[in-house]
Tab-separated table of C-alpha atoms and ligand atoms in Angstrom:
chain	number	residue	atom	x	y	z
A	1	UNK	CA	24.905	-50.987	-14.353
A	2	UNK	CA	24.287	-47.470	-14.128
A	3	UNK	CA	26.035	-44.984	-16.766
A	4	UNK	CA	28.270	-42.229	-15.409
A	5	UNK	CA	27.021	-38.867	-15.900
A	6	UNK	CA	29.174	-35.826	-16.153
A	7	UNK	CA	27.996	-32.414	-14.707
A	8	UNK	CA	29.775	-29.653	-16.503
A	9	UNK	CA	29.737	-25.764	-15.772
A	10	UNK	CA	29.598	-24.149	-18.881
A	11	UNK	CA	29.203	-20.504	-17.588
A	12	UNK	CA	27.086	-17.972	-15.752
A	13	UNK	CA	23.449	-17.715	-16.580
A	14	UNK	CA	23.563	-13.801	-17.107
A	15	UNK	CA	26.679	-14.817	-19.724
A	16	UNK	CA	24.122	-16.192	-21.887
A	17	UNK	CA	22.142	-13.859	-24.109
A	18	UNK	CA	18.625	-14.340	-24.244
A	19	UNK	CA	17.215	-15.801	-27.369
A	20	UNK	CA	20.874	-16.083	-28.878
A	21	UNK	CA	23.067	-19.448	-28.797
A	22	UNK	CA	26.356	-19.650	-27.169
A	23	UNK	CA	28.844	-22.533	-28.402
A	24	UNK	CA	30.724	-24.641	-25.599
A	25	UNK	CA	32.976	-27.382	-26.421
A	26	UNK	CA	33.428	-30.243	-23.997
A	27	UNK	CA	35.785	-32.750	-24.828
A	28	UNK	CA	34.498	-34.347	-28.390
A	29	UNK	CA	31.048	-32.592	-27.822
A	30	UNK	CA	30.237	-29.222	-29.218
A	31	UNK	CA	27.059	-28.038	-27.716
A	32	UNK	CA	24.548	-25.147	-28.537
A	33	UNK	CA	23.589	-23.281	-25.126
A	34	UNK	CA	20.315	-21.084	-25.506
A	35	UNK	CA	18.245	-18.885	-23.030
A	36	UNK	CA	14.823	-18.922	-23.921
A	37	UNK	CA	12.646	-15.847	-23.394
A	38	UNK	CA	10.978	-17.394	-20.770
A	39	UNK	CA	14.385	-17.820	-18.789
A	40	UNK	CA	14.874	-21.615	-19.212
A	41	UNK	CA	18.022	-22.909	-20.792
A	42	UNK	CA	18.376	-25.500	-23.628
A	43	UNK	CA	21.475	-27.605	-24.861
A	44	UNK	CA	21.514	-29.344	-28.214
A	45	UNK	CA	24.188	-30.731	-30.250
A	46	UNK	CA	25.443	-27.789	-32.398
A	47	UNK	CA	25.469	-29.163	-35.977
A	48	UNK	CA	22.337	-29.136	-37.928
A	49	UNK	CA	21.617	-32.663	-39.445
A	50	UNK	CA	20.978	-31.330	-42.942
A	51	UNK	CA	24.593	-29.756	-43.923
A	52	UNK	CA	26.149	-29.016	-40.582
A	53	UNK	CA	24.820	-25.408	-39.704
A	54	UNK	CA	26.316	-24.095	-36.614
A	55	UNK	CA	22.666	-24.178	-34.505
A	56	UNK	CA	24.196	-21.518	-31.930
A	57	UNK	CA	24.002	-19.069	-34.862
A	58	UNK	CA	20.736	-19.367	-35.421
A	59	UNK	CA	17.597	-17.351	-34.822
A	60	UNK	CA	15.406	-18.571	-31.669
A	61	UNK	CA	11.731	-18.209	-31.434
A	62	UNK	CA	9.829	-20.030	-28.514
A	63	UNK	CA	11.083	-23.396	-28.330
A	64	UNK	CA	12.499	-23.731	-31.620
A	65	UNK	CA	15.847	-22.696	-33.301
A	66	UNK	CA	16.230	-22.154	-37.107
A	67	UNK	CA	19.492	-23.107	-38.652
A	68	UNK	CA	21.282	-20.354	-40.038
A	69	UNK	CA	22.218	-21.973	-43.296
A	70	UNK	CA	18.747	-23.062	-44.677
A	71	UNK	CA	16.360	-22.337	-42.099
A	72	UNK	CA	15.761	-25.729	-40.844
A	73	UNK	CA	13.539	-25.556	-37.805
A	74	UNK	CA	14.712	-27.689	-34.862
A	75	UNK	CA	12.612	-27.978	-31.416
A	76	UNK	CA	15.159	-27.287	-28.603
A	77	UNK	CA	13.189	-29.423	-26.281
A	78	UNK	CA	13.584	-32.972	-28.223
A	79	UNK	CA	15.859	-32.189	-30.899
A	80	UNK	CA	13.322	-33.140	-33.534
A	81	UNK	CA	13.502	-31.290	-37.308
A	82	UNK	CA	10.214	-29.942	-37.705
A	83	UNK	CA	8.173	-31.101	-40.724
A	84	UNK	CA	8.374	-30.963	-44.252
A	85	UNK	CA	12.005	-31.695	-43.086
A	86	UNK	CA	13.281	-34.753	-41.359
A	87	UNK	CA	16.152	-35.566	-38.821
A	88	UNK	CA	17.221	-35.038	-35.101
A	89	UNK	CA	19.899	-33.384	-33.030
A	90	UNK	CA	21.123	-35.013	-29.502
A	91	UNK	CA	19.788	-32.777	-26.667
A	92	UNK	CA	21.235	-32.377	-23.465
A	93	UNK	CA	19.933	-31.541	-19.602
A	94	UNK	CA	20.890	-28.718	-17.979
A	95	UNK	CA	20.443	-27.309	-14.509
A	96	UNK	CA	21.204	-24.053	-12.699
A	97	UNK	CA	23.340	-23.947	-9.561
A	98	UNK	CA	24.073	-20.643	-7.693
A	99	UNK	CA	23.785	-18.743	-11.276
A	100	UNK	CA	26.106	-21.322	-13.074
A	101	UNK	CA	24.373	-23.320	-16.091
A	102	UNK	CA	25.424	-26.965	-15.903
A	103	UNK	CA	25.373	-29.528	-18.620
A	104	UNK	CA	24.724	-32.768	-17.942
A	105	UNK	CA	26.705	-35.563	-20.259
B	1	FES	S1	22.587	-26.982	-42.830
B	1	FES	FE1	20.884	-26.621	-41.521
B	1	FES	S2	19.361	-26.059	-42.797
B	1	FES	FE2	20.820	-26.660	-44.182
């Protein structure tokens, strides 16, 4: 049996500042949405696996975000913490539809 997927509109693309995060809460999910310099959208779990830093408040560089608490570097595509640190955050698929950003849960 295939899992049910939910497609949730989280705001207009032009409301998401480039290279900065936006926090979105959908039920029990707290998600950090990012618009990269190349215009692509990424969505990841909003809490750092180290000590819970809010990743939407982190600095974005290329395909990575730096946690604002202790600077762990996390890949926005696969959610993996970069060495020498270890860990992972959940990632979410996104789509654009008529200028609206959609997160798929
Ligand atoms: S809480 Fe993110 S690096 Fe420590």
